[in-house]
Coordinates of C-alpha atoms and ligand atoms in Angstrom, one line a residue:
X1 CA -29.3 -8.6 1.4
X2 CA -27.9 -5.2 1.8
X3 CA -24.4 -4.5 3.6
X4 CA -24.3 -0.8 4.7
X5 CA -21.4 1.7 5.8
X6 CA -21.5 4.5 8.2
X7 CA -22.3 7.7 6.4
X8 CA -18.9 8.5 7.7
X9 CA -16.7 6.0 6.2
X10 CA -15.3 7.9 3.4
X11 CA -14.8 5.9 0.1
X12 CA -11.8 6.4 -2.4
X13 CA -9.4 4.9 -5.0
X14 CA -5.7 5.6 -4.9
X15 CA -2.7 5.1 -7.5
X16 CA 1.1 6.2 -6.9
X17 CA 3.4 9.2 -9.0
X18 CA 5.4 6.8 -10.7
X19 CA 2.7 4.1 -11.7
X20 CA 0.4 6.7 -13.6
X21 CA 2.0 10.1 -14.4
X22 CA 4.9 9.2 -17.2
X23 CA 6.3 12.4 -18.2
X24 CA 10.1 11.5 -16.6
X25 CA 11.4 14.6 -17.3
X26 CA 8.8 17.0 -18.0
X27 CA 9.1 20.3 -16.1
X28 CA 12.4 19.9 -14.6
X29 CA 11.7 16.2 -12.9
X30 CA 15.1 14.3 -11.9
X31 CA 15.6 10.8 -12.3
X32 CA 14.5 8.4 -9.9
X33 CA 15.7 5.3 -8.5
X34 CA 12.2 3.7 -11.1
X35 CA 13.4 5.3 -13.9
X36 CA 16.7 3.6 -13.5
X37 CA 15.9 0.2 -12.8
X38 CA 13.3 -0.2 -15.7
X39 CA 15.7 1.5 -18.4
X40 CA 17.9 -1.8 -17.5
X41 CA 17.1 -4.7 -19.5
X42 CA 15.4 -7.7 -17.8
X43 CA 14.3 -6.2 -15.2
X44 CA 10.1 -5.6 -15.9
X45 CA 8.7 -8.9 -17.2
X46 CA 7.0 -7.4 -19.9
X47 CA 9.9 -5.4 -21.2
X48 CA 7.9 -2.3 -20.8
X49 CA 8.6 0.7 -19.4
X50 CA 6.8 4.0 -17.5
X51 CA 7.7 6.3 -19.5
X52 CA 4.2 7.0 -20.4
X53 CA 2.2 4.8 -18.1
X54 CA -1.8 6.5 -18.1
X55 CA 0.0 9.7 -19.5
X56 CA -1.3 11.0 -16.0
X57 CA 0.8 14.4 -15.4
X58 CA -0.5 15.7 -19.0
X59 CA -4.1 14.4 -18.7
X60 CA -5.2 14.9 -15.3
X61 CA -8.2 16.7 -15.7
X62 CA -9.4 13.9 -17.8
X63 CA -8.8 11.8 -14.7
X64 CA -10.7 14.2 -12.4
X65 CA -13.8 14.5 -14.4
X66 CA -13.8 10.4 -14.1
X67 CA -12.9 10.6 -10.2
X68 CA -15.9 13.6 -10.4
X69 CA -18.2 10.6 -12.5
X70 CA -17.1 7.8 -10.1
X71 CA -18.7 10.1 -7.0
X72 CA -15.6 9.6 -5.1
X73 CA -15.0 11.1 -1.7
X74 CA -11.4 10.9 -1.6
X75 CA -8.5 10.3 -4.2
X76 CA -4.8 8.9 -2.5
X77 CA -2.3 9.8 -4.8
X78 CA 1.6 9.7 -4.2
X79 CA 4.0 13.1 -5.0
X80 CA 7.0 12.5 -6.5
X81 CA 9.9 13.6 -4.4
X82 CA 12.0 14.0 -7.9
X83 CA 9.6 15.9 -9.5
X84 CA 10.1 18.7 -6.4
X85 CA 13.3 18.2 -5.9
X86 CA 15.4 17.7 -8.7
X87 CA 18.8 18.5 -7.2
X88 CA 20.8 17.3 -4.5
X89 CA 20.6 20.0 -1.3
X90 CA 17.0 21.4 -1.3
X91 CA 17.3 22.3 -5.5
X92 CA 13.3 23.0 -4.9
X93 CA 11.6 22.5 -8.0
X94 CA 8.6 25.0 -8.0
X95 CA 7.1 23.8 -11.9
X96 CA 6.9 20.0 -10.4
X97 CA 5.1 21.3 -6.6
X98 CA 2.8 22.9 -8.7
X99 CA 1.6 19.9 -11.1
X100 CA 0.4 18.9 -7.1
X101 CA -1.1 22.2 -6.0
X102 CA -3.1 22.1 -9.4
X103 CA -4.3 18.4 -8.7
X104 CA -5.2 19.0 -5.2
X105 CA -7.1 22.4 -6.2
X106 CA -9.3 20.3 -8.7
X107 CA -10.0 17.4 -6.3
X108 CA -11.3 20.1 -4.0
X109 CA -13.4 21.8 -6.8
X110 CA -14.6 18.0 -7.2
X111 CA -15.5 17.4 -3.3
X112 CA -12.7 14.9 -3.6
X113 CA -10.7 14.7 -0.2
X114 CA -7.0 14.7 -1.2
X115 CA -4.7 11.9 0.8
X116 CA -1.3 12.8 -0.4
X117 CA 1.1 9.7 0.2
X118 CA 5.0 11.2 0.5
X119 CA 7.1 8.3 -0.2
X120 CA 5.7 5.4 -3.0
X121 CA 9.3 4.3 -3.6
X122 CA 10.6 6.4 -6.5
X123 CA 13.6 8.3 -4.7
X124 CA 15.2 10.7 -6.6
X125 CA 18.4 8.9 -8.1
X126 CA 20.9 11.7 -6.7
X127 CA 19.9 9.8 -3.2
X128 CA 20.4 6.6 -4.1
X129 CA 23.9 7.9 -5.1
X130 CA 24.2 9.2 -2.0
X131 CA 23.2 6.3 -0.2
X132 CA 19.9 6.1 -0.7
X133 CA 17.8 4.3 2.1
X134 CA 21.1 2.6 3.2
X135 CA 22.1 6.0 4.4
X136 CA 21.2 7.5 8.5
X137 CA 21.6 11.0 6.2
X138 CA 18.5 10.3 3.5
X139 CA 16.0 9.9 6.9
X140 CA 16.4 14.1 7.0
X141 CA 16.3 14.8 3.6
X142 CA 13.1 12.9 3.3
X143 CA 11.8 15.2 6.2
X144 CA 13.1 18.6 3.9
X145 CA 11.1 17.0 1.3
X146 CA 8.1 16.8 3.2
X147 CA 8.1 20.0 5.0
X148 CA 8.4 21.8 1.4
X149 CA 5.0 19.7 0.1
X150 CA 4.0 20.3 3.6
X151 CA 4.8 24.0 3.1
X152 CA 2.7 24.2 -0.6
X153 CA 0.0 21.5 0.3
X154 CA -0.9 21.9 3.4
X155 CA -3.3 25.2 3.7
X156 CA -5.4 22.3 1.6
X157 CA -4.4 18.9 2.3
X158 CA -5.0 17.4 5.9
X159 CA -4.3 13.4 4.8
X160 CA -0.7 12.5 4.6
X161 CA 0.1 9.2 4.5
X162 CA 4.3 8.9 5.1
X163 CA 6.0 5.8 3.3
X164 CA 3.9 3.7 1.8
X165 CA 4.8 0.0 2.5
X166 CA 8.4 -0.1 4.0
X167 CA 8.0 -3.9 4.1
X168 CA 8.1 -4.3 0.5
X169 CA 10.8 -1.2 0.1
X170 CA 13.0 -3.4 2.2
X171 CA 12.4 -6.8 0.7
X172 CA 11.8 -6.3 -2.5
X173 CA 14.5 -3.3 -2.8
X174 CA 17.1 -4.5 -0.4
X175 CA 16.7 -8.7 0.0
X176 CA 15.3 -9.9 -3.4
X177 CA 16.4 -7.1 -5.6
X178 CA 12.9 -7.9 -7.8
X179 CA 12.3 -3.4 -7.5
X180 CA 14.6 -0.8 -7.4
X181 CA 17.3 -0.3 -6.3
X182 CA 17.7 -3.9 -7.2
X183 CA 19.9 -5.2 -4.8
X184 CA 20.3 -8.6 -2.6
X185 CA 21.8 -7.3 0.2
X186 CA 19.8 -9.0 3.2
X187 CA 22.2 -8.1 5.8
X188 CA 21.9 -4.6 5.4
X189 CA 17.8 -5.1 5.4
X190 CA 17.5 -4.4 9.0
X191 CA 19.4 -1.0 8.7
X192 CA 17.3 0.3 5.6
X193 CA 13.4 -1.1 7.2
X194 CA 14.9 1.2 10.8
X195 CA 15.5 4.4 8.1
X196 CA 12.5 3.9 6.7
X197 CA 10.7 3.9 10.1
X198 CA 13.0 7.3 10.8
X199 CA 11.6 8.7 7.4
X200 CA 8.2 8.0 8.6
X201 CA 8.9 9.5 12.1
X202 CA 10.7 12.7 10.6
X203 CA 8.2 13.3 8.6
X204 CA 5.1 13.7 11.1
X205 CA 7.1 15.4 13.2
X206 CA 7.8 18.3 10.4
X207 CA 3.5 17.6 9.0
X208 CA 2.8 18.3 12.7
X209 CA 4.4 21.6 13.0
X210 CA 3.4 22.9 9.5
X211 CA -0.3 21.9 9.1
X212 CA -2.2 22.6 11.9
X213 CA -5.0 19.5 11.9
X214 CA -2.6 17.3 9.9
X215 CA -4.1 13.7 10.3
X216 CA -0.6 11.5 9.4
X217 CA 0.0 7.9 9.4
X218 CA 1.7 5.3 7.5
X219 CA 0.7 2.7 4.8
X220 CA 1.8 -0.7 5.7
X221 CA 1.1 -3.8 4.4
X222 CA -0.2 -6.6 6.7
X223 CA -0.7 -10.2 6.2
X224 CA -2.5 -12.5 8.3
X225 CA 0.4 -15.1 9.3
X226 CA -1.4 -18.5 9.1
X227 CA -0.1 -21.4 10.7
X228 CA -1.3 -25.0 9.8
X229 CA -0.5 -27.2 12.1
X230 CA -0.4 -26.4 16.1
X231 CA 3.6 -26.9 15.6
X232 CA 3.7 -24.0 13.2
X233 CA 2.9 -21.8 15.6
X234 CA 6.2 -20.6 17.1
X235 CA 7.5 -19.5 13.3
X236 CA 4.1 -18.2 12.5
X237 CA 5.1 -15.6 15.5
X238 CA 8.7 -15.5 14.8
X239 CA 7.3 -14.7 10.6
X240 CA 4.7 -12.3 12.0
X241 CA 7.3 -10.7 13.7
X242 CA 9.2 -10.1 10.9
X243 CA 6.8 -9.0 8.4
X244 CA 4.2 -7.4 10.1
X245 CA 5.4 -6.2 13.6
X246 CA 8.7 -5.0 12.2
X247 CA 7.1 -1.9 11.3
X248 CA 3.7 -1.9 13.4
X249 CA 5.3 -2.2 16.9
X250 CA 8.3 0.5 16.5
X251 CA 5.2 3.0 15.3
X252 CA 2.3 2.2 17.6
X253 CA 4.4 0.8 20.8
X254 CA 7.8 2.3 20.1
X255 CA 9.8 -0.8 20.2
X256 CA 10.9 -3.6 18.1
X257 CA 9.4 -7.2 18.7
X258 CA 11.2 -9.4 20.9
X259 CA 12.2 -11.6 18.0
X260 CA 13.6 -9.3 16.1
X261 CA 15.7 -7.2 18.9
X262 CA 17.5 -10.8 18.7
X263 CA 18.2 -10.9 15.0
X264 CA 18.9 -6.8 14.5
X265 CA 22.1 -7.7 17.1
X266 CA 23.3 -10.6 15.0
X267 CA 23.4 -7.9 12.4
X268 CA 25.6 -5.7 13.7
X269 CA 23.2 -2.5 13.9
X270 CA 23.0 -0.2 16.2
X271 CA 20.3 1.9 17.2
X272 CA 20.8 5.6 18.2
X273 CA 19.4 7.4 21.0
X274 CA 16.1 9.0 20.8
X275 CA 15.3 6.9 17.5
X276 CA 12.4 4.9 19.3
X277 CA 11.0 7.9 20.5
X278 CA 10.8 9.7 17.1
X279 CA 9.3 6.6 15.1
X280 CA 6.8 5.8 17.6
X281 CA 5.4 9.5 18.2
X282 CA 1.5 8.9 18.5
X283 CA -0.1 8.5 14.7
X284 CA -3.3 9.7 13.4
X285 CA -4.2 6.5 11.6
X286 CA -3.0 3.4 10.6
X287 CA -3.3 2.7 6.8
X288 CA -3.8 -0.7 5.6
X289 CA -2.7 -1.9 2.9
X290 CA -4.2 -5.6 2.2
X291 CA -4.2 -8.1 -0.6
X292 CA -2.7 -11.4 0.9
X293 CA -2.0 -13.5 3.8
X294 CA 0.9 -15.6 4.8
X295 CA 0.9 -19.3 4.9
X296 CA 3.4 -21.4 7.1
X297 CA 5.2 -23.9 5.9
X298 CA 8.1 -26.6 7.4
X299 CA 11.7 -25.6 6.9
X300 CA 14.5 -26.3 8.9
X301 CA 15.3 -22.8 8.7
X302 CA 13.8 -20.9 11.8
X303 CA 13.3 -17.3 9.8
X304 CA 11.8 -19.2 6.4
X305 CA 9.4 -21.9 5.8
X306 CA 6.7 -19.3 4.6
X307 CA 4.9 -18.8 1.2
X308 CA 2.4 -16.0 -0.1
X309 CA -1.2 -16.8 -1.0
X310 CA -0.6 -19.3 -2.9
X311 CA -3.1 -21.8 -2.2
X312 CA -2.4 -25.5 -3.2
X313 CA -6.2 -26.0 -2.8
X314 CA -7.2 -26.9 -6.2
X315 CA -10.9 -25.2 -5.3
X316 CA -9.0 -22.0 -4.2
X317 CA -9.6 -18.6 -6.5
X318 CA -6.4 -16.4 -7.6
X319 CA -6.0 -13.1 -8.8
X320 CA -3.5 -12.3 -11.9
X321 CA -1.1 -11.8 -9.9
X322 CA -1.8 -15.5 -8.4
X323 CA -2.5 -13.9 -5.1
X324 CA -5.2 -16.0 -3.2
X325 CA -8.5 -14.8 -3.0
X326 CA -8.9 -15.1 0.7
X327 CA -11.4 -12.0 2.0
X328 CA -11.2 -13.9 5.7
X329 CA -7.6 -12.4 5.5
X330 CA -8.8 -8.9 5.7
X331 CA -10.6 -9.5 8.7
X332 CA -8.5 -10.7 10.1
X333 CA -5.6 -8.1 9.5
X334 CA -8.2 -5.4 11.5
X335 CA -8.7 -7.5 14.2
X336 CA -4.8 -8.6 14.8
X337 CA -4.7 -4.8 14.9
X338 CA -7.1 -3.6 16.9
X339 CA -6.4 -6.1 19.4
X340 CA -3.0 -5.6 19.1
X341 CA -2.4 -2.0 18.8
X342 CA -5.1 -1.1 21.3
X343 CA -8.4 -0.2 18.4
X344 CA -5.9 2.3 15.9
X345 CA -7.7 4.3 13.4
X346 CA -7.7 2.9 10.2
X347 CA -8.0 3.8 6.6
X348 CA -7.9 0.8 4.2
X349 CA -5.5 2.8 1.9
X350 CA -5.8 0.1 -0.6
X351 CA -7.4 -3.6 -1.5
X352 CA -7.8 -4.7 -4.9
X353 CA -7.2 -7.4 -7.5
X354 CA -5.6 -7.4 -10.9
X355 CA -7.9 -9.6 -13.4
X356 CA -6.9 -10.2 -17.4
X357 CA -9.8 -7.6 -18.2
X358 CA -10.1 -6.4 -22.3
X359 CA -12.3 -4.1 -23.6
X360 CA -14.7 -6.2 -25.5
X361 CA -16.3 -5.1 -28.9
X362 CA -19.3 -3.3 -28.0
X363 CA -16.9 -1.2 -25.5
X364 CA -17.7 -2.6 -22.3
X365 CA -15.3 -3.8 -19.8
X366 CA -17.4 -6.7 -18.0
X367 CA -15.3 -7.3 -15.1
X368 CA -17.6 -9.4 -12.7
X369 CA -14.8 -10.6 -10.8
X370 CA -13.3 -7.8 -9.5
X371 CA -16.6 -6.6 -8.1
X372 CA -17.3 -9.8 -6.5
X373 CA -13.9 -9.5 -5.2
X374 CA -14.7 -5.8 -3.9
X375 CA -17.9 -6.5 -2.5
X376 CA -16.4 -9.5 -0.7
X377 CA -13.7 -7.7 1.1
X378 CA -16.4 -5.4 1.9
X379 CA -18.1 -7.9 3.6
X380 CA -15.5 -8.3 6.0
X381 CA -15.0 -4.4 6.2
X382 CA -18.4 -4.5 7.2
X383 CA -17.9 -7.5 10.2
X384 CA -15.0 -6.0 11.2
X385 CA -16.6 -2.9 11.6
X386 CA -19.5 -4.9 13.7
X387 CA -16.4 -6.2 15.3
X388 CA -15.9 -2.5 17.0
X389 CA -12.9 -2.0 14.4
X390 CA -12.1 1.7 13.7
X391 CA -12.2 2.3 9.9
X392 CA -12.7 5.8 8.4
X393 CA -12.2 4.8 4.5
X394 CA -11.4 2.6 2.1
X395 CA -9.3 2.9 -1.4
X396 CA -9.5 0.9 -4.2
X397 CA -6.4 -0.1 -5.6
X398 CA -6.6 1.3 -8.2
X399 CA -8.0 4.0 -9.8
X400 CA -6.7 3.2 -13.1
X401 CA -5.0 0.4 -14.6
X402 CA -1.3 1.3 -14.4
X403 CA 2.6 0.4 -14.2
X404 CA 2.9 -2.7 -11.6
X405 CA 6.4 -2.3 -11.0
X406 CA 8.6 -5.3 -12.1
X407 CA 5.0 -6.4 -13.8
X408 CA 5.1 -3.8 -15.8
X409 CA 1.7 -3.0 -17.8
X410 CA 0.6 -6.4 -17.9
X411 CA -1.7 -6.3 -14.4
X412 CA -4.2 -4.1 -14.8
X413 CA -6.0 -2.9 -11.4
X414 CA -7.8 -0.4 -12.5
X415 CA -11.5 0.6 -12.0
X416 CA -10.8 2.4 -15.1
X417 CA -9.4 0.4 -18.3
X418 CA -6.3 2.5 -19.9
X419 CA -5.4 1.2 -23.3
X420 CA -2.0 2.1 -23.0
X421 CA -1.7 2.5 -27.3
X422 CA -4.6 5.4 -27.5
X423 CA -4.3 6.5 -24.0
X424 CA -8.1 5.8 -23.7
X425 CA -9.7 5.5 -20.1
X426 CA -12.7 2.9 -20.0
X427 CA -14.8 2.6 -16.5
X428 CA -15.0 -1.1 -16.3
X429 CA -18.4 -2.3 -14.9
X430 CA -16.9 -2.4 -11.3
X431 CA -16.4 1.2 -11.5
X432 CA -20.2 1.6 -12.6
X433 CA -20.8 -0.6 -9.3
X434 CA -18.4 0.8 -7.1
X435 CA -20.2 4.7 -7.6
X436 CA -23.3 3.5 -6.7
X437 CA -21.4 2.2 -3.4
X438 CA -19.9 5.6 -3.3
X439 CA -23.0 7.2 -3.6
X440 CA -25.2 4.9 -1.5
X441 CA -23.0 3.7 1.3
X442 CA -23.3 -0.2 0.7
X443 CA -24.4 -2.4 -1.6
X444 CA -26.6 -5.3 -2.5
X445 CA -25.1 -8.8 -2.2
X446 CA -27.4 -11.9 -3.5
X447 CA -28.4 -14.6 -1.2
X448 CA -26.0 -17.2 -3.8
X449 CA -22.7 -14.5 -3.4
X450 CA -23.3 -14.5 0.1
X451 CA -23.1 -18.4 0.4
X452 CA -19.8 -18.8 -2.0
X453 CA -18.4 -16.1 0.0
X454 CA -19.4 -17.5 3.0
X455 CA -17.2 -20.9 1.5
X456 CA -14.4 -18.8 0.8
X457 CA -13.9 -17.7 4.0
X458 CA -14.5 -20.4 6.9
X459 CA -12.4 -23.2 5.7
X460 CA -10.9 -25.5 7.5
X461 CA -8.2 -22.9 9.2
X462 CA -10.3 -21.1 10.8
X463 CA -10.2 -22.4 14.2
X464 CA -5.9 -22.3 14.1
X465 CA -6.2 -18.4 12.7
X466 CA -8.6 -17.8 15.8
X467 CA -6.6 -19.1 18.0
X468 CA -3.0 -17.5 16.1
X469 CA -4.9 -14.3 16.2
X470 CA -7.1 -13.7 18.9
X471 CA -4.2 -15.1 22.1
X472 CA -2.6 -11.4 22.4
X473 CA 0.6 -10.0 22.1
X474 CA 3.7 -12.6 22.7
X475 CA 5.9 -10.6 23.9
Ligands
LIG1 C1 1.1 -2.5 -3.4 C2 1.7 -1.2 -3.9 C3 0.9 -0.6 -5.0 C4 0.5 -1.6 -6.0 C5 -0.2 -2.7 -5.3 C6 -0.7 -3.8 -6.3 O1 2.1 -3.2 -2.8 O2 1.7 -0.2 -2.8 O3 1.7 0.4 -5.6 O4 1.6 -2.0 -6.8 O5 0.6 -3.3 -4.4

């Protein structure tokens, strides 16, 4: 059976500044919040660090002759807002802008549409003294920052995704403390998800009036909330609410959920004027970050009672990073949104799966599962596509193996294999696969994939996830 793709859809692989390039202080680069919080001891499970990571910033052209190999049509990478500016009050850093301008100038030697992401969570340190994303004041210095990459970038790049993620800046920065800035604050959350949003709603404002047919949009990452039992249902909305619509509904409808409205009073945060109308200013895209879903549990505790991907199902497949392999998920992440938010365009700015994958002796990289994994969530790319969902493009996460934050090196998501000793960059054999879907626009999946996919996918939660997903918006 072949799956096939509009000739349209455009087909990347995307990585983030801080995960790839190393380098912390080449060229004038200022300290960010990343290379703080991994100098501090216990803080990245492996005990490693990014000061090298793939060695990216020095060997880049090695990485775009292998983007060039891979026949990619676009490459999302992330700028580093301390490598451009590397001093409190607009200290523009002209050597660190133009490590980008060279990168975007080869992707577009390549044929390689750049997507340049603004904010992938390494803020310069001199804001986090200042505040950081605690502070109303870092919202517009996040906008100077953009309009000078917009300024340098923009007569070539038209893709700008604005924060990538705020859920996990917010959680895993502000409530767990598991990624810099490292702190457990979870009162304060609300105040630092609504600055993000203001970030993300300065920003297109400044793209807009800089680059003429700027597309802009921002990278979140949604989870299919999955109830189990009928009773779940009111804290699967109340959980949805809170992970997902948090940052979906003040972008695409310009408001807070209902549920939430309740809880950011409780908190003693105000909202000012004219916020609403500045995150919710009409996007170009959506993108979509996916690997996981959200599974309901009991708990006394109205807000909790939630767990991710972890299946207890003894037949169920994980990733490395134990994360469920559920592809039913990713369908139905497009269709909450497209019946939610009213068919948004859509790029799939990253899926993926970390696997244990070595470099065996002949030299080969045999990693079968991650292409079954890809060509699985491609499947349901491709039904919800059929489905009338209004994809563009879809990035691999990643392009190389690299730095998983409090991970460190020990996940590798990489098409490419780094050996983080020699520096050497191996295409695994998804990469080999994942060209000739680049090149081809689909793939062919055998008759026994399709089945075991097929059992992956409708288990015995399917009826509860239609009915969770497809009732409408509750509010
Ligand atoms: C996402 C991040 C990305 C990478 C993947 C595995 O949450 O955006 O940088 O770490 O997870």
């Amino acid at each position: 059976m072949r799956i096939e793709f509009p000739e349209h859809l455009i087909w990347g692989a995307a990585t983030a500044a801080f995960q790839i390039e190393g380098s912390p202080s080449a060229d004038g680069k200022a300290e960010s919040i990343w290379d703080r919080f991994t100098a501090r001891p216990g803080r990245i499970r492996d005990g490693s660090d990014a000061r090298v990571a793939c060695d990216h910033y020095r060997r880049y052209p090695e990485d775009l002759a292998l983007m060039a190999d891979l026949g990619l049509g676009a490459y999302r990478f992330s700028v580093s807002w301390p490598r451009v500016i590397s001093a409190p009050d607009r200290g523009v850093n002209p050597d660190g802008l133009d490590f980008y301008s060279r990168l975007v100038d080869g992707l577009l030697e390549r044929g390689i549409r750049p997507f340049v992401t603004l904010y992938h969570w390494d803020l310069p340190w001199f804001e986090q003294q200042r505040g950081g994303w605690d502070a109303r004041d870092t919202v517009w210095r996040f906008a100077d920052y953009a309009e000078v990459v917009a300024r340098r970038l923009g007569d070539r790049v038209s893709h700008w995704v604005t924060i990538n993620e705020p859920l996990t800046v917010t959680v895993a920065g502000y409530v767990s403390g598991d990624h810099a800035p490292g702190q457990h604050r979870p009162l304060g959350a609300f105040r630092v998800a609504h600055h993000l949003l203001l970030a993300h709603g300065a920003a297109l404002e400044r793209l807009r009036a800089l680059v003429p047919n700027a597309k802009v949009g921002p990278a979140l990452n949604l989870f299919p909330v999955i109830p189990r039992t009928r009773s779940d249902q009111r804290r699967a909305e109340r959980i949805d609410a809170l992970v997902n619509r948090l940052f979906a509904d003040p972008i695409l409808k310009g408001r807070y959920p209902r549920p939430v409205q309740r809880l950011l009073s409780v908190f003693n945060w105000t909202l000012q004027s004219g916020d609403l109308d500045l995150i919710g200013q009409p996007v170009d895209f959506v993108g979509v970050n996916h690997y996981s879903h959200i599974i309901i549990e009991r708990s006394w505790l109205p807000w909790l009672g939630f767990r991710l991907a972890r299946s207890s199902d003894p037949a169920a497949l994980h990733t490395d990073m134990d994360w469920e392999i559920y592809p039913r998920s990713f369908f139905d992440t497009l269709t909450w949104l497209r019946e939610r938010y009213d068919n948004p365009t859509v790029y799939i700015t990253e899926n993926g799966a970390a696997f244990a994958d070595r470099v065996e002796a002949d030299g080969r990289v045999r990693d079968q599962q991650r292409r079954d994994y890809l060509a699985a969530y491609l499947v349901m790319l491709r039904k919800a596509l059929d489905a009338g969902s209004d994809v563009h493009g879809y990035f691999v996460w990643s392009l190389l193996d690299n730095f998983e934050w409090a991970l460190g090196l020990s996940k590798r998501f990489g098409l490419i294999h780094v050996d983080y000793r020699s520096l050497r960059r191996t295409p695994k054999l998804s990469a080999h696969w994942y060209a000739s879907v680049c090149r081809s626009d689909g793939f062919e999946l055998s008759e026994a994939m399709y089945r075991s996919l097929l059992a992956t996918t409708l288990d015995e939660s399917l009826d509860l996830i239609e009915e969770h997903h497809l009732r409408g918006p509750a509010t």
